[in-house]
Amino acid sequence: MEELRDLRRRIRSVRSTQQITRAMSLVASTRLRRIERFVEPARTYAETLRRIVLDIAARTPPWAHPLLKPKEAVTRAYLVITSDRGLAGGYNAEILRRATDLLGAANLIPGHVVVVAGRKGRDFFRRRGPRPVREYVHLPDTPDEALARHISEGLLADYFEGRIDSVHMVFARFVSRGSYQPDVVQLLPVEGAQHAGYQDQTRIPVTHNEGDRNEVIGRNNGTRDRERPNGPHLPFTYEPSPESVLDRLFPHYLVSAVYAALVEAKASELAARTIAMDSATDNAGELIERLTLTYNRARQAEITQEISEIATGAESLR
Amino acid sequence: MSDFALRILTRQETVLATRVTSVLIPGSEGDFQVLGNHAPIVSALRPGRIVAACNGEQKDVEVTGGFVVVTPDHVDVLVDLADLTPG
């Protein structure tokens, strides 16, 4: 009797957990649908600007502009974009592992700094170090240029005032509703000043590679970026001059790159949460099935025992 | 007259993507007109109106804060804000 009641209680509790996970999955996938359409424009915008920046970088002598000057990267800054809330499977853990790998590869040289977006990342680095120099939490649910502007102004100020020598951004790239890919991009200084066309090589080995990414994207949703990189290297004329265009274009580009990363990160987070909550719902279903089986067995055993007791009782009365 | 692709983009959306034969750009150094096979140019913009024309049809888009990238076969306008004037 005791056992039966216990089982019933457990089944009920798993069932209510399942209702919650199902609701969370539904909410996440609805929000994902809402934000998904912002990913492509943000990406196109940032990549178009990036190509122009790289083009200017490729034909301007590196010493001509502070943004192009390769500095000895003594103090590297990592902008790590995580989420405010958990229950998204391995999403934050993957980003943070990527970030700590980078910090580890840099031998955790004191002076390497972390700028963090999202509560999960903030809590992680506060606990484990290095302590974030700037923290951005309460990330907006819908893409927000103001936040991107805020973040990139902070980075530019730190860079120009010599507090940091390079900036990398660690975030999740949204691939499809079923997957995302942690990625690292160098933002500052602009690389590619070696007239290498649109080559995107950074000093650390783990950076993204444009070719690979296109392949991933192509495999997952059947579309391929059409006029993507290595297009003809056009001899652009810059109005009024390359330097002055770069002066104005660069902040614009940085905002766009950070904005695009925030959008991709948000979409990835929601995709991760949808997946995690779906599988939690499935697991709960399995658990309910198993518990129900055990429950029925126990109930049957009890009935069998009662019958045999009655039978024995009747026998003894004879 | 050869036509070319014109895209007016903000970070949130593609405001206009169409083929045009001519487009008037409010460059930071003054307005200029782009026809097909224009020499590649990158210019900052000042707030103003972009006038895109195709076969007598005309579309006006108010823009602020951004850049234009001109290549012989396409023109990308990248701005903070863009507003397609109806009509």
Tab-separated table of C-alpha atoms in Angstrom:
chain	number	residue	atom	x	y	z
A	1	MET	CA	0.000	0.000	0.000
A	2	GLU	CA	2.772	2.330	1.079
A	3	GLU	CA	4.729	1.593	-2.096
A	4	LEU	CA	1.747	2.203	-4.338
A	5	ARG	CA	1.042	5.587	-2.874
A	6	ASP	CA	4.682	6.514	-3.269
A	7	LEU	CA	4.709	5.516	-6.921
A	8	ARG	CA	1.537	7.432	-7.593
A	9	ARG	CA	3.056	10.520	-6.076
A	10	ARG	CA	6.208	10.209	-8.167
A	11	ILE	CA	4.262	9.738	-11.390
A	12	ARG	CA	2.250	12.826	-10.618
A	13	SER	CA	5.339	14.900	-9.933
A	14	VAL	CA	7.141	13.770	-13.093
A	15	ARG	CA	4.018	14.533	-15.073
A	16	SER	CA	3.896	18.094	-13.791
A	17	THR	CA	7.597	18.526	-14.528
A	18	GLN	CA	6.888	17.327	-18.039
A	19	GLN	CA	4.169	19.921	-18.403
A	20	ILE	CA	6.629	22.620	-17.410
A	21	THR	CA	9.377	21.455	-19.777
A	22	ARG	CA	6.875	21.176	-22.593
A	23	ALA	CA	5.698	24.733	-21.965
A	24	MET	CA	9.286	25.989	-21.833
A	25	SER	CA	10.123	24.326	-25.110
A	26	LEU	CA	7.072	25.887	-26.687
A	27	VAL	CA	7.909	29.342	-25.381
A	28	ALA	CA	11.527	29.072	-26.533
A	29	SER	CA	10.571	27.924	-30.013
A	30	THR	CA	8.019	30.710	-30.374
A	31	ARG	CA	10.581	33.293	-29.348
A	32	LEU	CA	13.090	31.724	-31.688
A	33	ARG	CA	10.656	32.056	-34.557
A	34	ARG	CA	10.279	35.722	-33.729
A	35	ILE	CA	14.003	36.431	-33.681
A	36	GLU	CA	15.094	34.080	-36.471
A	37	ARG	CA	14.267	36.542	-39.220
A	38	PHE	CA	16.683	39.079	-37.751
A	39	VAL	CA	19.671	36.762	-38.102
A	40	GLU	CA	20.118	36.926	-41.849
A	41	PRO	CA	19.920	40.733	-42.276
A	42	ALA	CA	22.247	41.294	-39.321
A	43	ARG	CA	24.734	38.815	-40.775
A	44	THR	CA	24.580	40.256	-44.293
A	45	TYR	CA	25.029	43.758	-42.969
A	46	ALA	CA	28.007	42.907	-40.773
A	47	GLU	CA	29.694	40.780	-43.426
A	48	THR	CA	29.326	43.391	-46.131
A	49	LEU	CA	30.906	45.958	-43.855
A	50	ARG	CA	33.589	43.508	-42.806
A	51	ARG	CA	34.573	42.969	-46.408
A	52	ILE	CA	34.919	46.691	-46.945
A	53	VAL	CA	36.946	47.101	-43.779
A	54	LEU	CA	39.211	44.252	-44.833
A	55	ASP	CA	39.506	45.744	-48.292
A	56	ILE	CA	40.604	49.059	-46.868
A	57	ALA	CA	42.957	47.229	-44.533
A	58	ALA	CA	44.454	45.267	-47.404
A	59	ARG	CA	45.424	48.344	-49.401
A	60	THR	CA	46.318	50.711	-46.632
A	61	PRO	CA	49.715	50.504	-45.030
A	62	PRO	CA	49.182	49.163	-41.519
A	63	TRP	CA	50.901	52.129	-39.912
A	64	ALA	CA	48.564	54.570	-41.636
A	65	HIS	CA	45.760	54.006	-39.198
A	66	PRO	CA	45.670	53.010	-35.519
A	67	LEU	CA	42.931	50.489	-36.175
A	68	LEU	CA	45.091	48.610	-38.626
A	69	LYS	CA	48.316	48.717	-36.710
A	70	PRO	CA	49.200	45.233	-35.527
A	71	LYS	CA	50.068	45.669	-31.894
A	72	GLU	CA	51.976	43.315	-29.707
A	73	ALA	CA	48.905	41.736	-28.152
A	74	VAL	CA	49.987	42.019	-24.548
A	75	THR	CA	46.546	42.533	-23.139
A	76	ARG	CA	43.904	40.660	-25.017
A	77	ALA	CA	40.260	41.268	-24.394
A	78	TYR	CA	37.678	38.574	-24.919
A	79	LEU	CA	34.088	39.578	-25.383
A	80	VAL	CA	32.173	36.512	-24.251
A	81	ILE	CA	28.492	36.387	-25.083
A	82	THR	CA	26.403	34.034	-22.959
A	83	SER	CA	22.786	34.031	-21.872
A	84	ASP	CA	21.050	35.389	-18.790
A	85	ARG	CA	19.151	32.230	-18.077
A	86	GLY	CA	20.072	28.594	-17.996
A	87	LEU	CA	18.012	25.537	-18.856
A	88	ALA	CA	19.487	25.631	-22.329
A	89	GLY	CA	21.414	22.378	-22.299
A	90	GLY	CA	25.116	22.788	-22.833
A	91	TYR	CA	24.801	26.197	-24.448
A	92	ASN	CA	26.572	28.343	-21.876
A	93	ALA	CA	29.007	25.607	-20.918
A	94	GLU	CA	30.172	25.300	-24.535
A	95	ILE	CA	30.736	29.037	-24.923
A	96	LEU	CA	32.527	29.265	-21.605
A	97	ARG	CA	34.702	26.261	-22.399
A	98	ARG	CA	35.694	27.906	-25.652
A	99	ALA	CA	36.516	31.108	-23.805
A	100	THR	CA	38.540	29.388	-21.096
A	101	ASP	CA	40.400	27.406	-23.752
A	102	LEU	CA	41.428	30.707	-25.307
A	103	LEU	CA	42.422	32.161	-21.979
A	104	GLY	CA	44.305	28.963	-21.296
A	105	ALA	CA	46.033	29.112	-24.669
A	106	ALA	CA	47.117	32.583	-23.674
A	107	ASN	CA	48.520	31.009	-20.508
A	108	LEU	CA	46.177	33.048	-18.424
A	109	ILE	CA	48.644	35.865	-18.560
A	110	PRO	CA	47.549	38.379	-16.002
A	111	GLY	CA	46.214	41.364	-17.828
A	112	HIS	CA	44.127	39.388	-20.257
A	113	VAL	CA	40.676	40.645	-19.680
A	114	VAL	CA	37.166	39.441	-20.130
A	115	VAL	CA	34.195	41.520	-21.134
A	116	VAL	CA	31.072	39.539	-20.607
A	117	ALA	CA	27.484	39.680	-21.785
A	118	GLY	CA	24.872	37.555	-20.058
A	119	ARG	CA	24.407	36.663	-16.418
A	120	LYS	CA	25.659	33.098	-16.813
A	121	GLY	CA	29.001	34.258	-18.125
A	122	ARG	CA	29.273	36.981	-15.545
A	123	ASP	CA	28.698	34.580	-12.682
A	124	PHE	CA	31.152	32.107	-14.153
A	125	PHE	CA	34.013	34.568	-14.518
A	126	ARG	CA	33.323	36.253	-11.196
A	127	ARG	CA	33.688	32.861	-9.579
A	128	ARG	CA	36.599	31.596	-11.542
A	129	GLY	CA	38.384	34.681	-12.842
A	130	PRO	CA	39.607	36.645	-14.600
A	131	ARG	CA	37.113	39.077	-13.195
A	132	PRO	CA	35.177	40.738	-16.018
A	133	VAL	CA	36.171	44.359	-16.642
A	134	ARG	CA	32.795	45.125	-18.132
A	135	GLU	CA	29.566	43.258	-17.609
A	136	TYR	CA	26.371	43.466	-19.573
A	137	VAL	CA	23.414	41.597	-18.164
A	138	HIS	CA	19.661	41.596	-18.745
A	139	LEU	CA	20.152	41.065	-22.443
A	140	PRO	CA	17.109	42.230	-24.359
A	141	ASP	CA	14.871	39.629	-25.845
A	142	THR	CA	14.580	41.303	-29.195
A	143	PRO	CA	17.696	42.534	-30.943
A	144	ASP	CA	18.798	45.880	-29.641
A	145	GLU	CA	21.243	48.166	-31.380
A	146	ALA	CA	21.642	50.332	-28.314
A	147	LEU	CA	23.299	47.499	-26.409
A	148	ALA	CA	25.595	46.693	-29.321
A	149	ARG	CA	26.547	50.360	-29.525
A	150	HIS	CA	27.193	50.461	-25.810
A	151	ILE	CA	29.422	47.389	-25.888
A	152	SER	CA	31.430	48.438	-28.914
A	153	GLU	CA	31.943	51.985	-27.636
A	154	GLY	CA	33.377	50.518	-24.462
A	155	LEU	CA	35.718	48.265	-26.435
A	156	LEU	CA	36.857	51.061	-28.738
A	157	ALA	CA	37.541	53.362	-25.797
A	158	ASP	CA	39.590	50.678	-24.030
A	159	TYR	CA	41.460	50.015	-27.236
A	160	PHE	CA	42.274	53.606	-28.079
A	161	GLU	CA	43.246	54.414	-24.535
A	162	GLY	CA	45.649	51.514	-24.529
A	163	ARG	CA	44.023	49.371	-21.857
A	164	ILE	CA	43.661	46.503	-24.310
A	165	ASP	CA	45.631	45.543	-27.418
A	166	SER	CA	43.248	43.219	-29.172
A	167	VAL	CA	39.643	42.146	-29.015
A	168	HIS	CA	38.224	38.739	-29.784
A	169	MET	CA	34.589	37.870	-29.590
A	170	VAL	CA	33.372	34.456	-28.424
A	171	PHE	CA	29.773	33.641	-29.212
A	172	ALA	CA	27.483	31.018	-30.688
A	173	ARG	CA	26.751	31.218	-34.351
A	174	PHE	CA	23.213	30.239	-35.230
A	175	VAL	CA	23.190	27.465	-37.811
A	176	SER	CA	19.636	26.180	-37.797
A	177	ARG	CA	16.788	25.536	-35.402
A	178	GLY	CA	18.577	22.337	-34.521
A	179	SER	CA	22.141	23.539	-34.141
A	180	TYR	CA	24.574	26.276	-33.339
A	181	GLN	CA	28.311	26.594	-33.405
A	182	PRO	CA	30.572	28.301	-30.867
A	183	ASP	CA	32.841	30.649	-32.749
A	184	VAL	CA	35.662	33.124	-32.211
A	185	VAL	CA	36.174	36.254	-34.284
A	186	GLN	CA	38.890	38.843	-34.017
A	187	LEU	CA	37.477	42.349	-33.990
A	188	LEU	CA	40.497	44.505	-33.205
A	189	PRO	CA	42.914	45.323	-34.615
A	190	VAL	CA	41.678	44.736	-38.111
A	191	GLU	CA	43.532	41.821	-39.558
A	192	GLY	CA	44.389	41.329	-43.175
A	193	ALA	CA	46.542	44.410	-43.550
A	194	GLN	CA	48.978	42.163	-45.395
A	195	HIS	CA	47.260	42.850	-48.724
A	196	ALA	CA	46.006	39.282	-48.552
A	197	GLY	CA	42.652	40.107	-50.043
A	198	TYR	CA	39.820	38.850	-47.908
A	199	GLN	CA	41.857	36.265	-46.053
A	200	ASP	CA	40.672	36.009	-42.534
A	201	GLN	CA	43.527	34.625	-40.504
A	202	THR	CA	44.052	35.422	-36.897
A	203	ARG	CA	46.924	34.505	-34.694
A	204	ILE	CA	45.116	32.049	-32.531
A	205	PRO	CA	44.500	28.690	-34.143
A	206	VAL	CA	40.843	28.288	-33.234
A	207	THR	CA	39.384	31.178	-35.148
A	208	HIS	CA	36.663	30.711	-37.638
A	209	ASN	CA	37.316	30.015	-41.213
A	210	GLU	CA	34.987	31.494	-43.733
A	211	GLY	CA	35.063	28.499	-46.063
A	212	ASP	CA	34.178	25.981	-43.382
A	213	ARG	CA	31.345	28.012	-42.090
A	214	ASN	CA	29.742	28.321	-45.468
A	215	GLU	CA	29.902	24.605	-45.798
A	216	VAL	CA	28.149	24.117	-42.476
A	217	ILE	CA	25.478	26.611	-43.387
A	218	GLY	CA	25.023	25.028	-46.779
A	219	ARG	CA	24.600	21.569	-45.367
A	220	ASN	CA	22.040	22.573	-42.836
A	221	ASN	CA	19.532	24.595	-44.717
A	222	GLY	CA	20.375	24.043	-48.292
A	223	THR	CA	21.324	27.599	-49.074
A	224	ARG	CA	24.724	28.755	-49.978
A	225	ASP	CA	25.956	32.261	-49.718
A	226	ARG	CA	26.128	33.351	-53.285
A	227	GLU	CA	28.536	36.149	-53.653
A	228	ARG	CA	30.566	35.290	-50.562
A	229	PRO	CA	34.247	35.811	-50.153
A	230	ASN	CA	37.171	35.827	-52.469
A	231	GLY	CA	35.162	37.748	-54.984
A	232	PRO	CA	37.082	39.937	-57.358
A	233	HIS	CA	39.235	42.372	-55.502
A	234	LEU	CA	37.782	45.611	-56.722
A	235	PRO	CA	39.828	48.777	-56.749
A	236	PHE	CA	37.401	50.850	-54.728
A	237	THR	CA	37.640	54.581	-54.673
A	238	TYR	CA	36.979	55.963	-51.239
A	239	GLU	CA	35.041	59.158	-50.744
A	240	PRO	CA	36.481	61.357	-49.344
A	241	SER	CA	39.542	59.199	-48.532
A	242	PRO	CA	40.250	55.664	-47.299
A	243	GLU	CA	41.355	56.924	-43.888
A	244	SER	CA	38.356	59.140	-43.330
A	245	VAL	CA	35.986	56.437	-44.538
A	246	LEU	CA	37.657	54.008	-42.168
A	247	ASP	CA	37.326	56.495	-39.292
A	248	ARG	CA	33.592	56.564	-39.737
A	249	LEU	CA	33.082	53.097	-41.075
A	250	PHE	CA	34.919	51.297	-38.347
A	251	PRO	CA	32.684	52.155	-35.388
A	252	HIS	CA	29.757	51.412	-37.657
A	253	TYR	CA	31.237	48.036	-38.496
A	254	LEU	CA	32.025	47.210	-34.885
A	255	VAL	CA	28.467	47.952	-33.804
A	256	SER	CA	27.193	45.785	-36.640
A	257	ALA	CA	29.505	42.911	-35.782
A	258	VAL	CA	28.562	42.992	-32.096
A	259	TYR	CA	24.902	43.403	-32.948
A	260	ALA	CA	25.001	40.440	-35.330
A	261	ALA	CA	26.755	38.355	-32.690
A	262	LEU	CA	24.120	39.269	-30.104
A	263	VAL	CA	21.354	38.272	-32.495
A	264	GLU	CA	23.063	35.001	-33.414
A	265	ALA	CA	23.732	34.259	-29.751
A	266	LYS	CA	20.132	34.891	-28.803
A	267	ALA	CA	18.840	32.677	-31.602
A	268	SER	CA	21.332	29.961	-30.625
A	269	GLU	CA	20.298	30.197	-26.989
A	270	LEU	CA	16.652	29.761	-27.883
A	271	ALA	CA	17.480	26.876	-30.225
A	272	ALA	CA	19.486	25.243	-27.442
A	273	ARG	CA	16.676	25.723	-24.962
A	274	THR	CA	14.112	24.290	-27.353
A	275	ILE	CA	16.270	21.216	-27.887
A	276	ALA	CA	17.040	20.800	-24.191
A	277	MET	CA	13.432	21.163	-23.122
A	278	ASP	CA	12.228	18.817	-25.856
A	279	SER	CA	14.550	16.117	-24.697
A	280	ALA	CA	13.626	16.771	-21.061
A	281	THR	CA	9.999	16.316	-22.054
A	282	ASP	CA	10.847	13.041	-23.804
A	283	ASN	CA	12.829	11.835	-20.812
A	284	ALA	CA	9.964	12.645	-18.505
A	285	GLY	CA	7.675	10.665	-20.795
A	286	GLU	CA	9.950	7.655	-20.567
A	287	LEU	CA	10.188	7.962	-16.828
A	288	ILE	CA	6.410	8.122	-16.537
A	289	GLU	CA	6.103	5.001	-18.651
A	290	ARG	CA	8.579	3.135	-16.528
A	291	LEU	CA	7.013	4.252	-13.268
A	292	THR	CA	3.548	3.345	-14.535
A	293	LEU	CA	4.784	-0.130	-15.387
A	294	THR	CA	6.272	-0.550	-11.930
A	295	TYR	CA	3.093	0.812	-10.419
A	296	ASN	CA	0.891	-1.637	-12.301
A	297	ARG	CA	3.138	-4.502	-11.383
A	298	ALA	CA	3.034	-3.581	-7.726
A	299	ARG	CA	-0.713	-3.208	-7.870
A	300	GLN	CA	-1.078	-6.589	-9.518
A	301	ALA	CA	1.196	-8.206	-6.977
A	302	GLU	CA	-0.889	-6.760	-4.214
A	303	ILE	CA	-4.104	-8.049	-5.729
A	304	THR	CA	-2.578	-11.462	-6.271
A	305	GLN	CA	-1.479	-11.535	-2.695
A	306	GLU	CA	-4.902	-10.488	-1.449
A	307	ILE	CA	-6.552	-13.228	-3.499
A	308	SER	CA	-4.179	-15.826	-2.216
A	309	GLU	CA	-4.793	-14.609	1.332
A	310	ILE	CA	-8.529	-14.910	0.825
A	311	ALA	CA	-8.054	-18.317	-0.731
A	312	THR	CA	-5.958	-19.427	2.218
A	313	GLY	CA	-8.519	-17.991	4.627
A	314	ALA	CA	-11.341	-19.806	2.874
A	315	GLU	CA	-9.313	-22.982	2.845
A	316	SER	CA	-8.723	-22.778	6.582
A	317	LEU	CA	-12.464	-22.293	7.224
A	318	ARG	CA	-13.309	-25.565	5.566
B	1	MET	CA	20.770	51.307	-70.268
B	2	SER	CA	22.110	48.436	-68.203
B	3	ASP	CA	20.390	47.730	-64.950
B	4	PHE	CA	22.017	46.636	-61.725
B	5	ALA	CA	21.071	45.315	-58.293
B	6	LEU	CA	20.328	47.801	-55.550
B	7	ARG	CA	20.057	46.782	-51.916
B	8	ILE	CA	19.214	49.124	-49.093
B	9	LEU	CA	19.992	47.381	-45.826
B	10	THR	CA	19.610	48.152	-42.173
B	11	ARG	CA	20.763	45.778	-39.465
B	12	GLN	CA	17.183	44.617	-38.960
B	13	GLU	CA	15.898	44.212	-42.440
B	14	THR	CA	16.339	44.542	-46.146
B	15	VAL	CA	14.402	47.698	-46.885
B	16	LEU	CA	14.729	47.502	-50.627
B	17	ALA	CA	16.206	44.918	-52.970
B	18	THR	CA	15.475	45.513	-56.589
B	19	ARG	CA	16.991	46.046	-59.995
B	20	VAL	CA	17.349	49.632	-61.059
B	21	THR	CA	18.822	51.609	-63.918
B	22	SER	CA	19.833	54.631	-61.894
B	23	VAL	CA	20.157	55.674	-58.295
B	24	LEU	CA	20.793	59.039	-56.700
B	25	ILE	CA	22.962	58.883	-53.580
B	26	PRO	CA	23.327	61.568	-50.891
B	27	GLY	CA	27.075	61.224	-50.403
B	28	SER	CA	28.833	62.983	-47.574
B	29	GLU	CA	30.713	65.037	-50.166
B	30	GLY	CA	27.626	65.769	-52.238
B	31	ASP	CA	24.937	63.952	-54.155
B	32	PHE	CA	25.953	61.699	-56.985
B	33	GLN	CA	24.168	59.538	-59.463
B	34	VAL	CA	25.069	55.926	-60.127
B	35	LEU	CA	24.312	54.217	-63.400
B	36	GLY	CA	25.175	50.690	-64.513
B	37	ASN	CA	28.885	49.823	-64.748
B	38	HIS	CA	29.834	52.551	-62.358
B	39	ALA	CA	33.413	52.592	-61.098
B	40	PRO	CA	33.751	50.897	-57.681
B	41	ILE	CA	33.409	53.413	-54.917
B	42	VAL	CA	32.787	53.419	-51.188
B	43	SER	CA	31.364	56.589	-49.723
B	44	ALA	CA	29.952	57.792	-46.450
B	45	LEU	CA	26.424	59.119	-46.614
B	46	ARG	CA	24.783	62.139	-45.129
B	47	PRO	CA	21.163	61.950	-44.019
B	48	GLY	CA	19.038	62.377	-47.080
B	49	ARG	CA	16.991	60.739	-49.773
B	50	ILE	CA	17.989	57.955	-52.085
B	51	VAL	CA	16.136	58.012	-55.363
B	52	ALA	CA	16.074	54.714	-57.223
B	53	ALA	CA	14.728	54.662	-60.738
B	54	CYS	CA	13.832	51.784	-63.010
B	55	ASN	CA	12.016	52.185	-66.329
B	56	GLY	CA	10.320	55.382	-65.324
B	57	GLU	CA	9.278	54.023	-61.962
B	58	GLN	CA	10.779	55.733	-58.984
B	59	LYS	CA	11.301	54.758	-55.362
B	60	ASP	CA	12.364	57.145	-52.610
B	61	VAL	CA	14.067	56.016	-49.444
B	62	GLU	CA	15.025	58.331	-46.597
B	63	VAL	CA	18.245	57.216	-44.946
B	64	THR	CA	20.435	58.269	-42.039
B	65	GLY	CA	23.903	57.329	-40.947
B	66	GLY	CA	25.712	54.906	-43.182
B	67	PHE	CA	27.646	54.025	-46.287
B	68	VAL	CA	27.245	53.067	-49.870
B	69	VAL	CA	29.289	50.446	-51.695
B	70	VAL	CA	29.192	50.698	-55.461
B	71	THR	CA	30.484	47.971	-57.770
B	72	PRO	CA	29.827	47.701	-61.507
B	73	ASP	CA	26.915	45.293	-61.040
B	74	HIS	CA	25.491	46.118	-57.657
B	75	VAL	CA	25.033	48.879	-55.129
B	76	ASP	CA	24.723	48.195	-51.407
B	77	VAL	CA	23.514	50.922	-49.109
B	78	LEU	CA	24.180	50.169	-45.435
B	79	VAL	CA	22.479	52.527	-43.032
B	80	ASP	CA	21.247	52.861	-39.457
B	81	LEU	CA	17.757	53.793	-40.520
B	82	ALA	CA	15.923	53.633	-43.805
B	83	ASP	CA	12.368	54.558	-44.550
B	84	LEU	CA	10.749	53.703	-47.845
B	85	THR	CA	8.474	56.555	-48.835
B	86	PRO	CA	5.183	55.105	-49.982
B	87	GLY	CA	4.074	55.766	-53.524
